[in-house]
Amino acid sequence: MDQPQATVVITTKNRKDELRNAIASALLQDIPIEVLVIDDGSTDGTSEMVRDEFPNVRVDRSETSRGLIVQRTRAASLVTTPYIVSIDDDAIFPTPGIIRQTIADFADDPRIGAVAMPYIDVKYSDAVRQRAPDDQDIWVVSEYRGTAHALRRELFASLGGYCDAFIHQCEEGEYCLRMLNAGYYVRLGRADPIHHLESPKRDRTRIFFYQTRNHILWAWIDVPLPALFVHLPATAFGTILSGFRSGYGWASIKGLFASFATILCGTVRRRAVSLGAYRGFREIRASSARLQ
C-alpha cells in the first residue's frame, strides 16, 4: 500500500449519520490518504459505526467529551503524514481530487503554513468561499474556517496547536495570528470546493456563548500593548452587539462574564505576539493580498 500523503481528521460527537457521508467522501480521494475520526465522547454508537462500516478508518474515542478544539490539537499527535486536512462531520468532499489539489497549494512557498480550502455552505447559497481570485498568484488571508482547511502538521505541533482553553469556536484565528508571528501565512486554496451541509444539530446558543467568550480571551492572550487597550473593549462591544442582532444576546452576555472569570482565575496567560505581526494580521484581514 502506498504511503499516505495526508490525513483527513474529522472530529465528531453524536452525529454518526452525517459522519458516515463525510468518511465515505474522503475515502474516494484519488491519492493515498488516511482518515482519522476523533470521537469526542459520543453516546450514539459513533465509534461502533465507524469500526463496523469503515474498517480501514482509524477511530480514537474519548470516554468523556473534551471539546472540539482539544481533540483537533490531539489529532496532530496521532498522525505522521506531513499534512492534516480537517473537515467537520457535516461536510463532504464532492470530487475526488480535492486533497491532491490542496497539497499542491503548499508547494509554491515554504512560508505557507495553512490552506483555506474553498467550500460552499450548501444550506444557504451556491457561493464558493475561501477560493483564490486566480490560479497564478498566492493570495493570503488572515485565517481559515474550521470546516475546510489544511495544515502543515509539524508546524502546527511546534506552535502548540490550538488554545485548549477555548473549548469551542474561534481557535482558527488565534492560531493563525501566532502562525503569522512565526513567519507563516494562510493561503487561499484553488481546489474544488468542499460542501458544508450544516447539521441541524448545531447549537446556536452555545456558538454565540463561545464566540463572545473566546474572542475576548483571544484578545487577552495574544494582542500586544498598547493595542490591547483599544482591541479588548472594541471586541467586547462588537461581539455583544452581534449576539443581540442575531437573537442570542443573553448567550453573548454570559460569554462575556465567562471570559473575564477565566482571565481572573489565571487559567490563561498572555503570550502576546509582536506589534508588527498584530498589525500585519489586521491588514491582511482588511483585504486579501498577494504573497510577495
PDB file of C-alpha atoms in Angstrom:
ATOM      1  CA  MET A   1       0.000   0.000   0.000  1.00  0.00           C
ATOM      2  CA  ASP A   2       1.307   3.472  -0.927  1.00  0.00           C
ATOM      3  CA  GLN A   3       2.321   5.799   1.883  1.00  0.00           C
ATOM      4  CA  PRO A   4      -0.490   8.257   2.792  1.00  0.00           C
ATOM      5  CA  GLN A   5       0.254  11.805   1.673  1.00  0.00           C
ATOM      6  CA  ALA A   6      -2.174  13.460   4.085  1.00  0.00           C
ATOM      7  CA  THR A   7      -4.519  12.656   6.937  1.00  0.00           C
ATOM      8  CA  VAL A   8      -8.157  13.683   6.911  1.00  0.00           C
ATOM      9  CA  VAL A   9      -9.143  14.446  10.508  1.00  0.00           C
ATOM     10  CA  ILE A  10     -12.837  14.510  11.377  1.00  0.00           C
ATOM     11  CA  THR A  11     -13.745  15.365  14.956  1.00  0.00           C
ATOM     12  CA  THR A  12     -17.278  14.333  15.848  1.00  0.00           C
ATOM     13  CA  LYS A  13     -19.816  13.943  18.612  1.00  0.00           C
ATOM     14  CA  ASN A  14     -23.225  12.264  18.250  1.00  0.00           C
ATOM     15  CA  ARG A  15     -23.611  12.849  14.506  1.00  0.00           C
ATOM     16  CA  LYS A  16     -22.956   9.397  13.131  1.00  0.00           C
ATOM     17  CA  ASP A  17     -25.324   9.723  10.159  1.00  0.00           C
ATOM     18  CA  GLU A  18     -23.632  12.872   8.875  1.00  0.00           C
ATOM     19  CA  LEU A  19     -20.216  11.447   9.724  1.00  0.00           C
ATOM     20  CA  ARG A  20     -20.895   8.404   7.563  1.00  0.00           C
ATOM     21  CA  ASN A  21     -21.184  10.632   4.470  1.00  0.00           C
ATOM     22  CA  ALA A  22     -18.060  12.601   5.356  1.00  0.00           C
ATOM     23  CA  ILE A  23     -15.956   9.446   5.705  1.00  0.00           C
ATOM     24  CA  ALA A  24     -17.291   7.889   2.511  1.00  0.00           C
ATOM     25  CA  SER A  25     -16.394  11.008   0.517  1.00  0.00           C
ATOM     26  CA  ALA A  26     -12.885  11.133   1.989  1.00  0.00           C
ATOM     27  CA  LEU A  27     -12.209   7.523   1.023  1.00  0.00           C
ATOM     28  CA  LEU A  28     -12.925   8.371  -2.625  1.00  0.00           C
ATOM     29  CA  GLN A  29      -9.973  10.760  -2.913  1.00  0.00           C
ATOM     30  CA  ASP A  30      -7.592   9.953  -5.757  1.00  0.00           C
ATOM     31  CA  ILE A  31      -4.311   9.916  -3.788  1.00  0.00           C
ATOM     32  CA  PRO A  32      -3.308   7.740  -0.818  1.00  0.00           C
ATOM     33  CA  ILE A  33      -4.619   9.245   2.419  1.00  0.00           C
ATOM     34  CA  GLU A  34      -5.558   8.067   5.868  1.00  0.00           C
ATOM     35  CA  VAL A  35      -8.739   9.029   7.679  1.00  0.00           C
ATOM     36  CA  LEU A  36      -8.732   9.625  11.418  1.00  0.00           C
ATOM     37  CA  VAL A  37     -12.024  10.046  13.277  1.00  0.00           C
ATOM     38  CA  ILE A  38     -11.802  11.613  16.725  1.00  0.00           C
ATOM     39  CA  ASP A  39     -14.913  10.668  18.695  1.00  0.00           C
ATOM     40  CA  ASP A  40     -15.412  13.258  21.421  1.00  0.00           C
ATOM     41  CA  GLY A  41     -17.372  11.093  23.840  1.00  0.00           C
ATOM     42  CA  SER A  42     -20.310  10.197  21.582  1.00  0.00           C
ATOM     43  CA  THR A  43     -23.177   8.221  23.091  1.00  0.00           C
ATOM     44  CA  ASP A  44     -24.945   7.315  19.834  1.00  0.00           C
ATOM     45  CA  GLY A  45     -22.675   4.454  18.747  1.00  0.00           C
ATOM     46  CA  THR A  46     -20.467   6.617  16.519  1.00  0.00           C
ATOM     47  CA  SER A  47     -17.258   4.660  17.118  1.00  0.00           C
ATOM     48  CA  GLU A  48     -19.012   1.337  16.622  1.00  0.00           C
ATOM     49  CA  MET A  49     -20.448   2.543  13.324  1.00  0.00           C
ATOM     50  CA  VAL A  50     -17.024   3.600  12.058  1.00  0.00           C
ATOM     51  CA  ARG A  51     -15.396   0.311  13.041  1.00  0.00           C
ATOM     52  CA  ASP A  52     -18.190  -1.774  11.518  1.00  0.00           C
ATOM     53  CA  GLU A  53     -18.668   0.122   8.260  1.00  0.00           C
ATOM     54  CA  PHE A  54     -15.183   1.549   7.630  1.00  0.00           C
ATOM     55  CA  PRO A  55     -12.618  -0.965   8.935  1.00  0.00           C
ATOM     56  CA  ASN A  56      -9.733   0.892   7.243  1.00  0.00           C
ATOM     57  CA  VAL A  57     -10.500   4.123   9.070  1.00  0.00           C
ATOM     58  CA  ARG A  58      -8.762   4.890  12.356  1.00  0.00           C
ATOM     59  CA  VAL A  59     -11.052   5.909  15.185  1.00  0.00           C
ATOM     60  CA  ASP A  60      -9.905   7.296  18.506  1.00  0.00           C
ATOM     61  CA  ARG A  61     -12.589   7.731  21.158  1.00  0.00           C
ATOM     62  CA  SER A  62     -12.502   9.790  24.334  1.00  0.00           C
ATOM     63  CA  GLU A  63     -14.733   8.414  27.064  1.00  0.00           C
ATOM     64  CA  THR A  64     -15.676  11.932  28.144  1.00  0.00           C
ATOM     65  CA  SER A  65     -16.139  14.988  25.957  1.00  0.00           C
ATOM     66  CA  ARG A  66     -13.113  17.291  25.902  1.00  0.00           C
ATOM     67  CA  GLY A  67     -14.272  19.696  23.204  1.00  0.00           C
ATOM     68  CA  LEU A  68     -13.612  20.077  19.506  1.00  0.00           C
ATOM     69  CA  ILE A  69     -10.528  22.240  19.922  1.00  0.00           C
ATOM     70  CA  VAL A  70      -8.710  19.945  22.333  1.00  0.00           C
ATOM     71  CA  GLN A  71      -9.438  16.994  20.074  1.00  0.00           C
ATOM     72  CA  ARG A  72      -8.164  18.699  16.924  1.00  0.00           C
ATOM     73  CA  THR A  73      -4.900  19.528  18.655  1.00  0.00           C
ATOM     74  CA  ARG A  74      -4.604  15.994  19.985  1.00  0.00           C
ATOM     75  CA  ALA A  75      -5.152  14.600  16.483  1.00  0.00           C
ATOM     76  CA  ALA A  76      -1.855  16.121  15.370  1.00  0.00           C
ATOM     77  CA  SER A  77      -0.030  13.874  17.845  1.00  0.00           C
ATOM     78  CA  LEU A  78      -1.726  10.780  16.421  1.00  0.00           C
ATOM     79  CA  VAL A  79      -0.686  11.152  12.779  1.00  0.00           C
ATOM     80  CA  THR A  80       2.630  11.213  10.938  1.00  0.00           C
ATOM     81  CA  THR A  81       1.687  12.490   7.474  1.00  0.00           C
ATOM     82  CA  PRO A  82       3.024  15.934   6.513  1.00  0.00           C
ATOM     83  CA  TYR A  83      -0.425  17.471   6.066  1.00  0.00           C
ATOM     84  CA  ILE A  84      -3.630  17.472   8.078  1.00  0.00           C
ATOM     85  CA  VAL A  85      -6.854  18.144   6.185  1.00  0.00           C
ATOM     86  CA  SER A  86      -9.686  18.989   8.539  1.00  0.00           C
ATOM     87  CA  ILE A  87     -13.399  18.986   7.788  1.00  0.00           C
ATOM     88  CA  ASP A  88     -16.454  18.991  10.025  1.00  0.00           C
ATOM     89  CA  ASP A  89     -18.539  15.863  10.328  1.00  0.00           C
ATOM     90  CA  ASP A  90     -21.321  17.618   8.383  1.00  0.00           C
ATOM     91  CA  ALA A  91     -19.143  18.280   5.319  1.00  0.00           C
ATOM     92  CA  ILE A  92     -18.150  16.182   2.316  1.00  0.00           C
ATOM     93  CA  PHE A  93     -15.589  16.072  -0.497  1.00  0.00           C
ATOM     94  CA  PRO A  94     -17.816  16.138  -3.610  1.00  0.00           C
ATOM     95  CA  THR A  95     -14.981  15.435  -6.067  1.00  0.00           C
ATOM     96  CA  PRO A  96     -12.014  13.029  -5.797  1.00  0.00           C
ATOM     97  CA  GLY A  97      -9.154  15.468  -6.457  1.00  0.00           C
ATOM     98  CA  ILE A  98      -9.595  17.951  -3.607  1.00  0.00           C
ATOM     99  CA  ILE A  99      -6.824  16.724  -1.320  1.00  0.00           C
ATOM    100  CA  ARG A 100      -4.365  16.308  -4.184  1.00  0.00           C
ATOM    101  CA  GLN A 101      -5.124  19.870  -5.321  1.00  0.00           C
ATOM    102  CA  THR A 102      -4.765  21.184  -1.775  1.00  0.00           C
ATOM    103  CA  ILE A 103      -1.383  19.555  -1.190  1.00  0.00           C
ATOM    104  CA  ALA A 104      -0.184  21.266  -4.369  1.00  0.00           C
ATOM    105  CA  ASP A 105      -1.125  24.612  -2.813  1.00  0.00           C
ATOM    106  CA  PHE A 106       1.597  24.150  -0.189  1.00  0.00           C
ATOM    107  CA  ALA A 107       4.334  23.551  -2.754  1.00  0.00           C
ATOM    108  CA  ASP A 108       4.604  27.101  -4.087  1.00  0.00           C
ATOM    109  CA  ASP A 109       6.182  28.679  -0.991  1.00  0.00           C
ATOM    110  CA  PRO A 110       7.642  27.237   2.239  1.00  0.00           C
ATOM    111  CA  ARG A 111       6.019  30.079   4.182  1.00  0.00           C
ATOM    112  CA  ILE A 112       2.538  28.693   3.507  1.00  0.00           C
ATOM    113  CA  GLY A 113       1.567  27.192   6.850  1.00  0.00           C
ATOM    114  CA  ALA A 114      -2.104  26.593   6.129  1.00  0.00           C
ATOM    115  CA  VAL A 115      -4.501  26.488   3.206  1.00  0.00           C
ATOM    116  CA  ALA A 116      -8.002  27.916   3.493  1.00  0.00           C
ATOM    117  CA  MET A 117      -9.786  25.388   1.308  1.00  0.00           C
ATOM    118  CA  PRO A 118     -12.671  26.506  -0.925  1.00  0.00           C
ATOM    119  CA  TYR A 119     -16.104  25.486   0.345  1.00  0.00           C
ATOM    120  CA  ILE A 120     -19.812  26.046  -0.226  1.00  0.00           C
ATOM    121  CA  ASP A 121     -22.357  26.489   2.556  1.00  0.00           C
ATOM    122  CA  VAL A 122     -24.892  24.410   0.663  1.00  0.00           C
ATOM    123  CA  LYS A 123     -27.757  25.220   3.037  1.00  0.00           C
ATOM    124  CA  TYR A 124     -27.545  28.938   2.299  1.00  0.00           C
ATOM    125  CA  SER A 125     -26.178  29.550  -1.206  1.00  0.00           C
ATOM    126  CA  ASP A 126     -24.013  28.225  -4.007  1.00  0.00           C
ATOM    127  CA  ALA A 127     -21.299  30.853  -3.452  1.00  0.00           C
ATOM    128  CA  VAL A 128     -17.781  29.467  -3.182  1.00  0.00           C
ATOM    129  CA  ARG A 129     -15.887  30.846  -0.192  1.00  0.00           C
ATOM    130  CA  GLN A 130     -12.139  30.812   0.502  1.00  0.00           C
ATOM    131  CA  ARG A 131     -11.213  30.448  -3.163  1.00  0.00           C
ATOM    132  CA  ALA A 132      -8.256  32.328  -4.625  1.00  0.00           C
ATOM    133  CA  PRO A 133      -9.226  35.025  -7.173  1.00  0.00           C
ATOM    134  CA  ASP A 134      -6.834  33.496  -9.702  1.00  0.00           C
ATOM    135  CA  ASP A 135      -4.623  30.435 -10.128  1.00  0.00           C
ATOM    136  CA  GLN A 136      -1.354  32.262 -10.760  1.00  0.00           C
ATOM    137  CA  ASP A 137      -0.754  34.298  -7.605  1.00  0.00           C
ATOM    138  CA  ILE A 138      -0.540  33.284  -3.955  1.00  0.00           C
ATOM    139  CA  TRP A 139      -3.365  35.052  -2.135  1.00  0.00           C
ATOM    140  CA  VAL A 140      -3.127  35.251   1.642  1.00  0.00           C
ATOM    141  CA  VAL A 141      -5.861  35.759   4.208  1.00  0.00           C
ATOM    142  CA  SER A 142      -5.842  36.248   7.963  1.00  0.00           C
ATOM    143  CA  GLU A 143      -7.483  32.928   8.859  1.00  0.00           C
ATOM    144  CA  TYR A 144      -9.438  29.938   7.612  1.00  0.00           C
ATOM    145  CA  ARG A 145     -12.740  28.339   8.522  1.00  0.00           C
ATOM    146  CA  GLY A 146     -12.510  25.179  10.590  1.00  0.00           C
ATOM    147  CA  THR A 147     -14.671  23.066   8.309  1.00  0.00           C
ATOM    148  CA  ALA A 148     -12.332  23.475   5.343  1.00  0.00           C
ATOM    149  CA  HIS A 149      -8.611  23.837   5.925  1.00  0.00           C
ATOM    150  CA  ALA A 150      -5.277  22.070   5.673  1.00  0.00           C
ATOM    151  CA  LEU A 151      -2.195  22.457   7.882  1.00  0.00           C
ATOM    152  CA  ARG A 152       1.486  21.627   7.876  1.00  0.00           C
ATOM    153  CA  ARG A 153       1.448  19.111  10.703  1.00  0.00           C
ATOM    154  CA  GLU A 154       4.960  19.735  12.021  1.00  0.00           C
ATOM    155  CA  LEU A 155       4.409  23.493  12.144  1.00  0.00           C
ATOM    156  CA  PHE A 156       1.079  23.071  13.898  1.00  0.00           C
ATOM    157  CA  ALA A 157       2.689  20.835  16.510  1.00  0.00           C
ATOM    158  CA  SER A 158       5.691  23.122  17.010  1.00  0.00           C
ATOM    159  CA  LEU A 159       3.406  26.105  17.694  1.00  0.00           C
ATOM    160  CA  GLY A 160       1.448  24.151  20.285  1.00  0.00           C
ATOM    161  CA  GLY A 161      -1.698  23.610  18.260  1.00  0.00           C
ATOM    162  CA  TYR A 162      -4.902  25.365  19.232  1.00  0.00           C
ATOM    163  CA  CYS A 163      -5.615  27.078  22.534  1.00  0.00           C
ATOM    164  CA  ASP A 164      -7.248  24.344  24.626  1.00  0.00           C
ATOM    165  CA  ALA A 165      -8.969  26.881  26.886  1.00  0.00           C
ATOM    166  CA  PHE A 166     -11.246  27.896  24.007  1.00  0.00           C
ATOM    167  CA  ILE A 167     -13.090  24.518  24.009  1.00  0.00           C
ATOM    168  CA  HIS A 168     -15.300  25.501  21.041  1.00  0.00           C
ATOM    169  CA  GLN A 169     -15.145  28.320  18.432  1.00  0.00           C
ATOM    170  CA  CYS A 170     -12.558  30.927  17.380  1.00  0.00           C
ATOM    171  CA  GLU A 171      -9.479  28.705  17.594  1.00  0.00           C
ATOM    172  CA  GLU A 172      -8.613  29.227  13.929  1.00  0.00           C
ATOM    173  CA  GLY A 173      -7.925  32.963  14.049  1.00  0.00           C
ATOM    174  CA  GLU A 174      -5.923  32.763  17.264  1.00  0.00           C
ATOM    175  CA  TYR A 175      -3.700  30.041  15.808  1.00  0.00           C
ATOM    176  CA  CYS A 176      -3.286  31.916  12.527  1.00  0.00           C
ATOM    177  CA  LEU A 177      -2.125  35.038  14.372  1.00  0.00           C
ATOM    178  CA  ARG A 178       0.552  33.000  16.181  1.00  0.00           C
ATOM    179  CA  MET A 179       1.476  31.364  12.881  1.00  0.00           C
ATOM    180  CA  LEU A 180       1.902  34.788  11.244  1.00  0.00           C
ATOM    181  CA  ASN A 181       4.031  35.854  14.205  1.00  0.00           C
ATOM    182  CA  ALA A 182       6.293  32.885  13.392  1.00  0.00           C
ATOM    183  CA  GLY A 183       6.570  33.949   9.741  1.00  0.00           C
ATOM    184  CA  TYR A 184       3.955  31.709   8.096  1.00  0.00           C
ATOM    185  CA  TYR A 185       0.822  32.523   6.134  1.00  0.00           C
ATOM    186  CA  VAL A 186      -2.643  31.235   5.295  1.00  0.00           C
ATOM    187  CA  ARG A 187      -3.161  30.788   1.583  1.00  0.00           C
ATOM    188  CA  LEU A 188      -6.493  30.832  -0.228  1.00  0.00           C
ATOM    189  CA  GLY A 189      -6.924  27.463  -1.902  1.00  0.00           C
ATOM    190  CA  ARG A 190      -7.509  26.606  -5.555  1.00  0.00           C
ATOM    191  CA  ALA A 191      -9.088  23.170  -5.146  1.00  0.00           C
ATOM    192  CA  ASP A 192     -12.617  22.102  -5.939  1.00  0.00           C
ATOM    193  CA  PRO A 193     -14.896  23.286  -3.128  1.00  0.00           C
ATOM    194  CA  ILE A 194     -15.876  21.190  -0.140  1.00  0.00           C
ATOM    195  CA  HIS A 195     -19.623  21.054   0.509  1.00  0.00           C
ATOM    196  CA  HIS A 196     -20.578  22.094   4.032  1.00  0.00           C
ATOM    197  CA  LEU A 197     -24.083  20.839   4.774  1.00  0.00           C
ATOM    198  CA  GLU A 198     -24.518  22.292   8.295  1.00  0.00           C
ATOM    199  CA  SER A 199     -26.063  19.792  10.649  1.00  0.00           C
ATOM    200  CA  PRO A 200     -29.457  20.666  12.163  1.00  0.00           C
ATOM    201  CA  LYS A 201     -27.924  19.604  15.486  1.00  0.00           C
ATOM    202  CA  ARG A 202     -25.796  22.760  15.699  1.00  0.00           C
ATOM    203  CA  ASP A 203     -26.466  24.644  18.939  1.00  0.00           C
ATOM    204  CA  ARG A 204     -26.624  28.384  18.170  1.00  0.00           C
ATOM    205  CA  THR A 205     -26.815  29.381  21.833  1.00  0.00           C
ATOM    206  CA  ARG A 206     -23.578  27.514  22.519  1.00  0.00           C
ATOM    207  CA  ILE A 207     -21.961  29.042  19.436  1.00  0.00           C
ATOM    208  CA  PHE A 208     -22.703  32.647  20.468  1.00  0.00           C
ATOM    209  CA  PHE A 209     -21.630  31.994  24.058  1.00  0.00           C
ATOM    210  CA  TYR A 210     -18.235  30.701  22.987  1.00  0.00           C
ATOM    211  CA  GLN A 211     -17.776  33.270  20.218  1.00  0.00           C
ATOM    212  CA  THR A 212     -18.033  36.091  22.726  1.00  0.00           C
ATOM    213  CA  ARG A 213     -16.001  34.320  25.401  1.00  0.00           C
ATOM    214  CA  ASN A 214     -13.219  33.262  23.076  1.00  0.00           C
ATOM    215  CA  HIS A 215     -12.836  36.488  21.108  1.00  0.00           C
ATOM    216  CA  ILE A 216     -12.187  38.240  24.408  1.00  0.00           C
ATOM    217  CA  LEU A 217      -9.787  35.526  25.582  1.00  0.00           C
ATOM    218  CA  TRP A 218      -8.011  35.720  22.227  1.00  0.00           C
ATOM    219  CA  ALA A 219      -7.507  39.471  22.698  1.00  0.00           C
ATOM    220  CA  TRP A 220      -6.198  38.962  26.227  1.00  0.00           C
ATOM    221  CA  ILE A 221      -3.804  36.189  25.252  1.00  0.00           C
ATOM    222  CA  ASP A 222      -2.334  37.497  22.003  1.00  0.00           C
ATOM    223  CA  VAL A 223      -2.872  41.220  21.417  1.00  0.00           C
ATOM    224  CA  PRO A 224       0.210  43.279  22.334  1.00  0.00           C
ATOM    225  CA  LEU A 225       0.271  46.510  24.281  1.00  0.00           C
ATOM    226  CA  PRO A 226      -0.759  49.237  23.684  1.00  0.00           C
ATOM    227  CA  ALA A 227      -3.166  47.812  21.066  1.00  0.00           C
ATOM    228  CA  LEU A 228      -4.906  45.719  23.750  1.00  0.00           C
ATOM    229  CA  PHE A 229      -6.427  48.821  25.350  1.00  0.00           C
ATOM    230  CA  VAL A 230      -8.405  49.508  22.177  1.00  0.00           C
ATOM    231  CA  HIS A 231      -8.871  45.977  20.880  1.00  0.00           C
ATOM    232  CA  LEU A 232     -10.314  44.440  24.042  1.00  0.00           C
ATOM    233  CA  PRO A 233     -13.252  46.850  24.648  1.00  0.00           C
ATOM    234  CA  ALA A 234     -13.995  47.031  20.919  1.00  0.00           C
ATOM    235  CA  THR A 235     -14.152  43.237  20.744  1.00  0.00           C
ATOM    236  CA  ALA A 236     -16.406  43.012  23.792  1.00  0.00           C
ATOM    237  CA  PHE A 237     -18.807  45.591  22.374  1.00  0.00           C
ATOM    238  CA  GLY A 238     -18.802  44.087  18.873  1.00  0.00           C
ATOM    239  CA  THR A 239     -19.458  40.511  19.964  1.00  0.00           C
ATOM    240  CA  ILE A 240     -22.254  41.530  22.345  1.00  0.00           C
ATOM    241  CA  LEU A 241     -23.858  43.639  19.605  1.00  0.00           C
ATOM    242  CA  SER A 242     -23.630  40.734  17.160  1.00  0.00           C
ATOM    243  CA  GLY A 243     -25.292  38.452  19.687  1.00  0.00           C
ATOM    244  CA  PHE A 244     -28.239  40.797  20.223  1.00  0.00           C
ATOM    245  CA  ARG A 245     -28.699  41.386  16.495  1.00  0.00           C
ATOM    246  CA  SER A 246     -28.849  37.620  15.939  1.00  0.00           C
ATOM    247  CA  GLY A 247     -31.255  36.968  18.813  1.00  0.00           C
ATOM    248  CA  TYR A 248     -28.650  35.456  21.124  1.00  0.00           C
ATOM    249  CA  GLY A 249     -27.860  38.442  23.287  1.00  0.00           C
ATOM    250  CA  TRP A 250     -28.148  36.618  26.604  1.00  0.00           C
ATOM    251  CA  ALA A 251     -25.762  33.908  25.423  1.00  0.00           C
ATOM    252  CA  SER A 252     -23.250  36.605  24.459  1.00  0.00           C
ATOM    253  CA  ILE A 253     -23.622  38.348  27.825  1.00  0.00           C
ATOM    254  CA  LYS A 254     -22.915  35.071  29.596  1.00  0.00           C
ATOM    255  CA  GLY A 255     -19.907  34.539  27.327  1.00  0.00           C
ATOM    256  CA  LEU A 256     -18.621  37.996  28.323  1.00  0.00           C
ATOM    257  CA  PHE A 257     -18.769  37.193  32.035  1.00  0.00           C
ATOM    258  CA  ALA A 258     -17.263  33.749  31.434  1.00  0.00           C
ATOM    259  CA  SER A 259     -14.286  35.267  29.627  1.00  0.00           C
ATOM    260  CA  PHE A 260     -13.433  37.633  32.459  1.00  0.00           C
ATOM    261  CA  ALA A 261     -13.916  34.863  35.013  1.00  0.00           C
ATOM    262  CA  THR A 262     -11.411  32.746  33.082  1.00  0.00           C
ATOM    263  CA  ILE A 263      -8.923  35.626  32.940  1.00  0.00           C
ATOM    264  CA  LEU A 264      -9.279  36.457  36.633  1.00  0.00           C
ATOM    265  CA  CYS A 265      -8.830  32.800  37.601  1.00  0.00           C
ATOM    266  CA  GLY A 266      -5.462  32.832  35.865  1.00  0.00           C
ATOM    267  CA  THR A 267      -6.194  29.781  33.728  1.00  0.00           C
ATOM    268  CA  VAL A 268      -4.986  31.554  30.581  1.00  0.00           C
ATOM    269  CA  ARG A 269      -1.767  33.532  30.341  1.00  0.00           C
ATOM    270  CA  ARG A 270      -0.721  36.271  27.991  1.00  0.00           C
ATOM    271  CA  ARG A 271       1.703  35.363  25.211  1.00  0.00           C
ATOM    272  CA  ALA A 272       1.345  38.472  23.105  1.00  0.00           C
ATOM    273  CA  VAL A 273       2.598  38.467  19.544  1.00  0.00           C
ATOM    274  CA  SER A 274       4.754  41.260  18.175  1.00  0.00           C
ATOM    275  CA  LEU A 275       3.110  44.545  17.316  1.00  0.00           C
ATOM    276  CA  GLY A 276       4.223  44.053  13.716  1.00  0.00           C
ATOM    277  CA  ALA A 277       2.512  40.659  13.471  1.00  0.00           C
ATOM    278  CA  TYR A 278      -0.657  42.064  15.021  1.00  0.00           C
ATOM    279  CA  ARG A 279      -0.755  44.975  12.586  1.00  0.00           C
ATOM    280  CA  GLY A 280       0.007  42.657   9.681  1.00  0.00           C
ATOM    281  CA  PHE A 281      -2.829  40.352  10.717  1.00  0.00           C
ATOM    282  CA  ARG A 282      -5.276  43.246  10.756  1.00  0.00           C
ATOM    283  CA  GLU A 283      -4.060  44.490   7.382  1.00  0.00           C
ATOM    284  CA  ILE A 284      -4.461  41.058   5.824  1.00  0.00           C
ATOM    285  CA  ARG A 285      -7.921  40.707   7.384  1.00  0.00           C
ATOM    286  CA  ALA A 286      -8.957  44.039   5.858  1.00  0.00           C
ATOM    287  CA  SER A 287      -8.231  42.746   2.352  1.00  0.00           C
ATOM    288  CA  SER A 288      -6.684  39.715   0.676  1.00  0.00           C
ATOM    289  CA  ALA A 289      -3.134  40.290  -0.527  1.00  0.00           C
ATOM    290  CA  ARG A 290      -0.655  38.620  -2.823  1.00  0.00           C
ATOM    291  CA  LEU A 291       2.275  36.941  -1.094  1.00  0.00           C
ATOM    292  CA  GLN A 292       5.432  38.557  -2.442  1.00  0.00           C
TER     293      GLN A 292
END
